[in-house]
Coordinates of C-alpha atoms and ligand atoms in Angstrom, one line a residue:
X8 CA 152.4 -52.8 51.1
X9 CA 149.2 -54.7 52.6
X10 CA 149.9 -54.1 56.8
X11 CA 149.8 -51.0 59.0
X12 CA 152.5 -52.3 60.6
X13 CA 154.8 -51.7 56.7
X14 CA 153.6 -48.5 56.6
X15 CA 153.9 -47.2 59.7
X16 CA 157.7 -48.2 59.6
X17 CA 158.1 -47.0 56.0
X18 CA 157.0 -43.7 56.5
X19 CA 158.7 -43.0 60.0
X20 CA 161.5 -44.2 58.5
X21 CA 160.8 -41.2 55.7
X22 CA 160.1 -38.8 58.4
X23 CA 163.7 -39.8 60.4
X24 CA 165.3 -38.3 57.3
X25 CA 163.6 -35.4 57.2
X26 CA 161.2 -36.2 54.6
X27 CA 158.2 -34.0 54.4
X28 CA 154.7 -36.9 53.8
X29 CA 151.6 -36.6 51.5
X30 CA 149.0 -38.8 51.0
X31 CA 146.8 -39.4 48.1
X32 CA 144.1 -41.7 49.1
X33 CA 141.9 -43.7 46.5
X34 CA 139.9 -46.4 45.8
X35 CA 141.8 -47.5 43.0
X36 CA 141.0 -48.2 39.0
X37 CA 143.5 -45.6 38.8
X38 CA 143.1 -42.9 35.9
X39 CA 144.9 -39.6 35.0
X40 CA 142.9 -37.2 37.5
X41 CA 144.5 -40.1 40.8
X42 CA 148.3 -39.4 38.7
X43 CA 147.3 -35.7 38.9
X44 CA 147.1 -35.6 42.4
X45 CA 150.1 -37.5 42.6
X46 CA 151.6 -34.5 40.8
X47 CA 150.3 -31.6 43.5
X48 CA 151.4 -34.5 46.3
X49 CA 155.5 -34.7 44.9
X50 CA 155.2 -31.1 44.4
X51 CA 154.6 -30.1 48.4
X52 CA 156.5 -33.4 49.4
X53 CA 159.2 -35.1 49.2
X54 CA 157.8 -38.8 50.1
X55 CA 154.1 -40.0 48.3
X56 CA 151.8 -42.5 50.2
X57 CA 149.0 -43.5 48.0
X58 CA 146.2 -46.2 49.2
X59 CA 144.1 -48.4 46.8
X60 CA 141.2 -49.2 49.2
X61 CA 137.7 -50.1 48.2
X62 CA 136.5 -49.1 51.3
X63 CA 132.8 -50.7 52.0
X64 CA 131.4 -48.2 54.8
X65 CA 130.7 -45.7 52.5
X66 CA 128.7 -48.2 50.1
X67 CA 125.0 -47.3 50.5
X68 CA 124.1 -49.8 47.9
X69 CA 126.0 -53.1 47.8
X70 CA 125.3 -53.4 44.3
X71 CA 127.6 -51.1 43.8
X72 CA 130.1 -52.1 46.1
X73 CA 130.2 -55.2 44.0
X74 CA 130.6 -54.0 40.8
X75 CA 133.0 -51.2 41.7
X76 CA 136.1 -51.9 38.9
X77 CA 139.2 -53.8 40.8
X78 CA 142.6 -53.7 39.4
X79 CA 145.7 -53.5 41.8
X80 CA 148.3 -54.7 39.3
X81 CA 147.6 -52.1 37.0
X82 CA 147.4 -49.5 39.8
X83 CA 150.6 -50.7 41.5
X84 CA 152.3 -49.9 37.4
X85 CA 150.2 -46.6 37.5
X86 CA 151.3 -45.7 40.8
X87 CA 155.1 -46.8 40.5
X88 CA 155.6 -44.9 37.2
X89 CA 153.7 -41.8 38.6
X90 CA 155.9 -41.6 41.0
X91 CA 154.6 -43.0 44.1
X92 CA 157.2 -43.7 46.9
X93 CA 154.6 -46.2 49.0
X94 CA 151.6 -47.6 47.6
X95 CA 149.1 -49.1 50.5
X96 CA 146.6 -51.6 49.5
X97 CA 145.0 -53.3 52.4
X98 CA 143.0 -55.7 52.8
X99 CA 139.4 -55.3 54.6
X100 CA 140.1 -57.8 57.4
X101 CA 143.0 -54.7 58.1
X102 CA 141.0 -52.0 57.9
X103 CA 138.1 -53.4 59.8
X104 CA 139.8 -56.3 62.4
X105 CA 137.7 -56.8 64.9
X106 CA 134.4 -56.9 62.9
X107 CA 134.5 -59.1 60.2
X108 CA 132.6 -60.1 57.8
X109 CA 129.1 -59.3 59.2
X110 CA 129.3 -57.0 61.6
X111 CA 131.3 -53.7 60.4
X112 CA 128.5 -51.8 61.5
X113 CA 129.3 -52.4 65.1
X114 CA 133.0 -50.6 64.9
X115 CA 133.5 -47.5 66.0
X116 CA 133.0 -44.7 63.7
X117 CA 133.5 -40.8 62.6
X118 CA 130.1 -39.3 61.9
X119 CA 130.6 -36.4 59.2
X120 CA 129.8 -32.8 59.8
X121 CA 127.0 -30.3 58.5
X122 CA 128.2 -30.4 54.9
X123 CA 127.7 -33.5 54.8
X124 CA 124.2 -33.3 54.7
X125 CA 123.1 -32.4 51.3
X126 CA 124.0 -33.2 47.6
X127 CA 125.2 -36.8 47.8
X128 CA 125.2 -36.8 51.4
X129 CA 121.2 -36.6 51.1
X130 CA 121.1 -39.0 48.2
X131 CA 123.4 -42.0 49.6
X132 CA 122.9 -41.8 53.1
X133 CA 125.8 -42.7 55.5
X134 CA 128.2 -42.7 52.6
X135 CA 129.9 -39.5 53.8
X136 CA 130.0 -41.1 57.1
X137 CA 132.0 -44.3 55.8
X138 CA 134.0 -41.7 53.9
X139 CA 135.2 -39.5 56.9
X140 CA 135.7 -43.3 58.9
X141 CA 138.0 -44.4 56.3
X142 CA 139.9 -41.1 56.0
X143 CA 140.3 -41.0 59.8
X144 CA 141.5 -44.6 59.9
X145 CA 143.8 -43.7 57.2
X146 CA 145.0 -40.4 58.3
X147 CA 146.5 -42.7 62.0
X148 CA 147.7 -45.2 60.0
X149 CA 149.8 -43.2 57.3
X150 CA 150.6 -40.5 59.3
X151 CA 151.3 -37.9 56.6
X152 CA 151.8 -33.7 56.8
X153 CA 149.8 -33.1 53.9
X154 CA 147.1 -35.4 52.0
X155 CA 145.7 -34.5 48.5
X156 CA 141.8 -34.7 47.5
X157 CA 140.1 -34.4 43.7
X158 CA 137.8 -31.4 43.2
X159 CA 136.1 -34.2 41.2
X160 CA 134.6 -35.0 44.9
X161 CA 133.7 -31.4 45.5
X162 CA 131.7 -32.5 48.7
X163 CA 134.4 -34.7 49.9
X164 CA 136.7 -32.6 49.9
X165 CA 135.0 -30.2 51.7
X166 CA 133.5 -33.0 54.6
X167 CA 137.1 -33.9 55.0
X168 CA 138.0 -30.5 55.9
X169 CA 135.4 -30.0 58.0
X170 CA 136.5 -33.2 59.8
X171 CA 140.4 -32.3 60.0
X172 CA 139.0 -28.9 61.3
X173 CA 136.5 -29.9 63.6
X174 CA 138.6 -33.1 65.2
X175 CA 141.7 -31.0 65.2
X176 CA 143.6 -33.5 63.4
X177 CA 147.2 -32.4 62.3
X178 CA 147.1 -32.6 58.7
X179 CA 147.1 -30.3 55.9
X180 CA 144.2 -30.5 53.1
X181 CA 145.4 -29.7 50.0
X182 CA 142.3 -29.9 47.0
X183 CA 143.4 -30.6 43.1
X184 CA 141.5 -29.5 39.9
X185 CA 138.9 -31.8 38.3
X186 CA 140.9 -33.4 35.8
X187 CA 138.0 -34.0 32.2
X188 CA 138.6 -36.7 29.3
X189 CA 139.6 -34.5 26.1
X190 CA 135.1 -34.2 25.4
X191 CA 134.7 -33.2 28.8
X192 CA 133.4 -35.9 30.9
X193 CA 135.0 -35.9 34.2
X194 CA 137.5 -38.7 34.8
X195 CA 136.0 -41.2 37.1
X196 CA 136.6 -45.1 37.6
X197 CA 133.3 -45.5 37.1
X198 CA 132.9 -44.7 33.5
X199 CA 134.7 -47.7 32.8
X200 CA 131.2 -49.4 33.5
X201 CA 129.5 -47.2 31.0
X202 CA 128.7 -48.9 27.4
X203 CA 129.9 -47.2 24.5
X204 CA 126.4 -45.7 23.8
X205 CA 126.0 -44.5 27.3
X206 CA 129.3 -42.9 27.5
X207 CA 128.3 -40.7 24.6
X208 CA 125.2 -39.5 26.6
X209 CA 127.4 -38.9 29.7
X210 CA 129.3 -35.8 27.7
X211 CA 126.0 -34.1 28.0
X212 CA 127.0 -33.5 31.6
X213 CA 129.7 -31.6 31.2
X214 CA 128.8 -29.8 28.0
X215 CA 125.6 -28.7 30.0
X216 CA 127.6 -27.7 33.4
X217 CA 130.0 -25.4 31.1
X218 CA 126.9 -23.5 29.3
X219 CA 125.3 -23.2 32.8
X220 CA 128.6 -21.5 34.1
X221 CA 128.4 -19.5 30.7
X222 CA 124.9 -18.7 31.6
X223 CA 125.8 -17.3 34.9
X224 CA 129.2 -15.2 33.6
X225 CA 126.9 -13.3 31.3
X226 CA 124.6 -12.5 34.2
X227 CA 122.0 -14.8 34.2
X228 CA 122.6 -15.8 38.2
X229 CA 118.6 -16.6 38.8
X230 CA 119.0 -20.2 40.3
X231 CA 115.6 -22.0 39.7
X232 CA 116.6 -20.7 35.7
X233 CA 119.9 -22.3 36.1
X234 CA 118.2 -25.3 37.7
X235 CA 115.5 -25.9 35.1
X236 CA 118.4 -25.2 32.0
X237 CA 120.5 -28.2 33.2
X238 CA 117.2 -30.7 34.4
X239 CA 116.0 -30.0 30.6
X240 CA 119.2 -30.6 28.9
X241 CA 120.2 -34.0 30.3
X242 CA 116.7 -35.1 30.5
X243 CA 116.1 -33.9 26.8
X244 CA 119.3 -37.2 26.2
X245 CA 116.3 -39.6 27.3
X246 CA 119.5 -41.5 28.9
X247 CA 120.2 -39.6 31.8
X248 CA 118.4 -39.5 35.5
X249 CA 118.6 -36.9 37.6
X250 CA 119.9 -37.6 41.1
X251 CA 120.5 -34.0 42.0
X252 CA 121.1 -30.6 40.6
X253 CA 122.0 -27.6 43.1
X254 CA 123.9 -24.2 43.7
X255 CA 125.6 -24.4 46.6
X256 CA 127.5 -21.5 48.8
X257 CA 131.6 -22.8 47.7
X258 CA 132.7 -23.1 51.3
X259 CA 129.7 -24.2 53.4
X260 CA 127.5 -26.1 50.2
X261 CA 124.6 -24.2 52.0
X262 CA 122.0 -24.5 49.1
X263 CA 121.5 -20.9 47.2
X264 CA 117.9 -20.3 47.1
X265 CA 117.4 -17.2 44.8
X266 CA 120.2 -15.8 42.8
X267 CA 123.8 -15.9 42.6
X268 CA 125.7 -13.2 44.3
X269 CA 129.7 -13.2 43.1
X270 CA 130.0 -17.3 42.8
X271 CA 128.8 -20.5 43.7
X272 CA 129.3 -24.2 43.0
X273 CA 127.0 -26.4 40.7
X274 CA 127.0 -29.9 41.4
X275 CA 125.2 -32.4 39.9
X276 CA 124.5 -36.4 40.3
X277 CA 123.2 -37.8 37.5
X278 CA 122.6 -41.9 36.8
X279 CA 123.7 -42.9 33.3
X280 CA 122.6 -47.0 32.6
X281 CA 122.5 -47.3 35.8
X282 CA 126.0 -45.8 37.1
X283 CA 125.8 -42.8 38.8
X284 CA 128.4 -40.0 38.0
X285 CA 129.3 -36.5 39.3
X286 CA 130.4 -33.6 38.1
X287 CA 130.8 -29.5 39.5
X288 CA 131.6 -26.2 38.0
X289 CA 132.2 -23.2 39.6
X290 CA 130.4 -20.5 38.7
X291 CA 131.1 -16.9 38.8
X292 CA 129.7 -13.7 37.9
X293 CA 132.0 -11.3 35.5
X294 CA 133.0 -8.2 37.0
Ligands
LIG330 P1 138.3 -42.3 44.2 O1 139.3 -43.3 43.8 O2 137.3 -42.1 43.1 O3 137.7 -42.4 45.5 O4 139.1 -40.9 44.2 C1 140.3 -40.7 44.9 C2 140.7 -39.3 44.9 O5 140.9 -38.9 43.5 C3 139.7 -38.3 45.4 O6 140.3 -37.3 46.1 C4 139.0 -37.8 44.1 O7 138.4 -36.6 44.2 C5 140.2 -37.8 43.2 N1 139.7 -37.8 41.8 C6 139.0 -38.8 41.2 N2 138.7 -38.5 39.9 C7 139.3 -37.3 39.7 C8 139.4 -36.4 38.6 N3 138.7 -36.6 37.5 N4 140.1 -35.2 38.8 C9 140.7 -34.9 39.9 N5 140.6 -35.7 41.0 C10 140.0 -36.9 40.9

């Protein structure tokens, strides 16, 4: 469905029969960590609503915006066979009416909370605040009880809850595991713009995330030594640049300054040929 107007009737219609409504919202170039989250959705509902939106508030660099991969046919396959009961894909004219082309930036908008502020939120500035825009806009339109977000997006997840928290908006937030290709990188639509050499070097995220949480199990919770281990192992590549490495609190990604007490979450942003991936681990201190 393209409108608000088919959605809006589709899912009231679900709801007049008693159907219980998730939502998986995406931006499409669908992959096997989106389908997972379709699984957690049909699991705590009985009606999915998924949206395919490239959504071009939360673009700091158009660049990107532009080269971002584009596939509704395949995702409308992807989506059907997975399960989906109501796949939206608008278009931008529907998502932003009364400002378009030029002047998006005169809408109203959602600005996100504190944890919004570091990590990529530092990095890309006002991306988390196209993000928490979209998901509001999203959130009226579809309506849903529950709505599903990747621990891919660690920060995301957590600025969305924030939001839902803080704006009192009656929705549950439910957060899926990071789903990993079988040598560890993290599933992501961009990696479909890596070339074949540079997608070799982008393993060396993971592997090094997984020996940093390693590090830390066996006791080793100093964070500038965590830090350094994971700057010199994907810089040692010669093929990846850092954007950011840090150890954040789990719940409030308040940066740790000295040592790990019980857990915390590692996060990193890292630029391979030029497309920037993410990655997080959560790291925890053996008893
Ligand atoms: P995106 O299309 O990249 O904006 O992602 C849409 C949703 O899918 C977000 O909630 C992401 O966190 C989630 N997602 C993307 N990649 C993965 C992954 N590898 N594992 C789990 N969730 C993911």
């Amino acid at each position: 469905m393209h409108t608000i107007d088919c959605v809006r009737e589709n899912v009231s219609n679900a709801k007049k029969n008693g159907q219980r409504v998730s939502f998986v919202p995406t931006m499409g170039a669908l992959h096997d960590g989106h389908l997972s989250l379709v699984e957690v959705a049909k699991r705590c509902s009985n009606y999915v609503v998924m949206s395919v939106f490239v959504n071009p508030t939360q673009f700091n660099d158009p660049r990107d915006l532009v080269a971002y991969p584009r596939m509704l046919e395949e995702d409308i396959r992807k989506a059907t066979n997975s399960g989906v009961d109501l796949l939206f894909a608008p278009s931008e004219m529907e998502m932003y009416p009364s400002c378009q082309p030029e002047c998006i930036s005169k809408s109203c908008k959602v600005l996100a909370g504190s944890r919004a502020d570091g990590l990529c939120g530092a990095t890309r500035p006002g991306h988390f605040d196209g993000v928490v825009t979209v998901v509001s806009k999203l959130f009226n339109i579809v309506q849903a009880d529950v709505a599903v977000f990747g621990e891919k997006d660690y920060q995301q997840a957590s600025v969305i809850k924030q939001m839902v928290q803080d704006l009192h908006i009656p929705i549950e937030i439910i957060t899926a595991p990071l789903v990993r290709e079988l040598d560890g990188l993290a599933m992501s639509s961009r990696n479909l713009l890596l070339s074949a050499e540079d997608r070799k070097s982008a393993c060396e995220i993971s592997k090094t995330l997984f020996a940093a949480k390693d590090m830390v199990s066996n006791g080793q919770c100093g964070v500038s030594d965590i830090r350094d281990y994971v700057s010199n192992q994907l810089l040692k590549t010669g093929k990846l640049a850092i954007d950011y490495i840090s150890i954040v609190d789990t719940i409030t990604l308040d940066p740790i300054d000295d040592k790990i007490v019980n857990s915390a979450q590692l996060l990193v942003a890292v630029f391979c040929g030029g497309v920037r991936l993410i990655d997080n681990v959560r790291c925890q201190i053996a008893n």
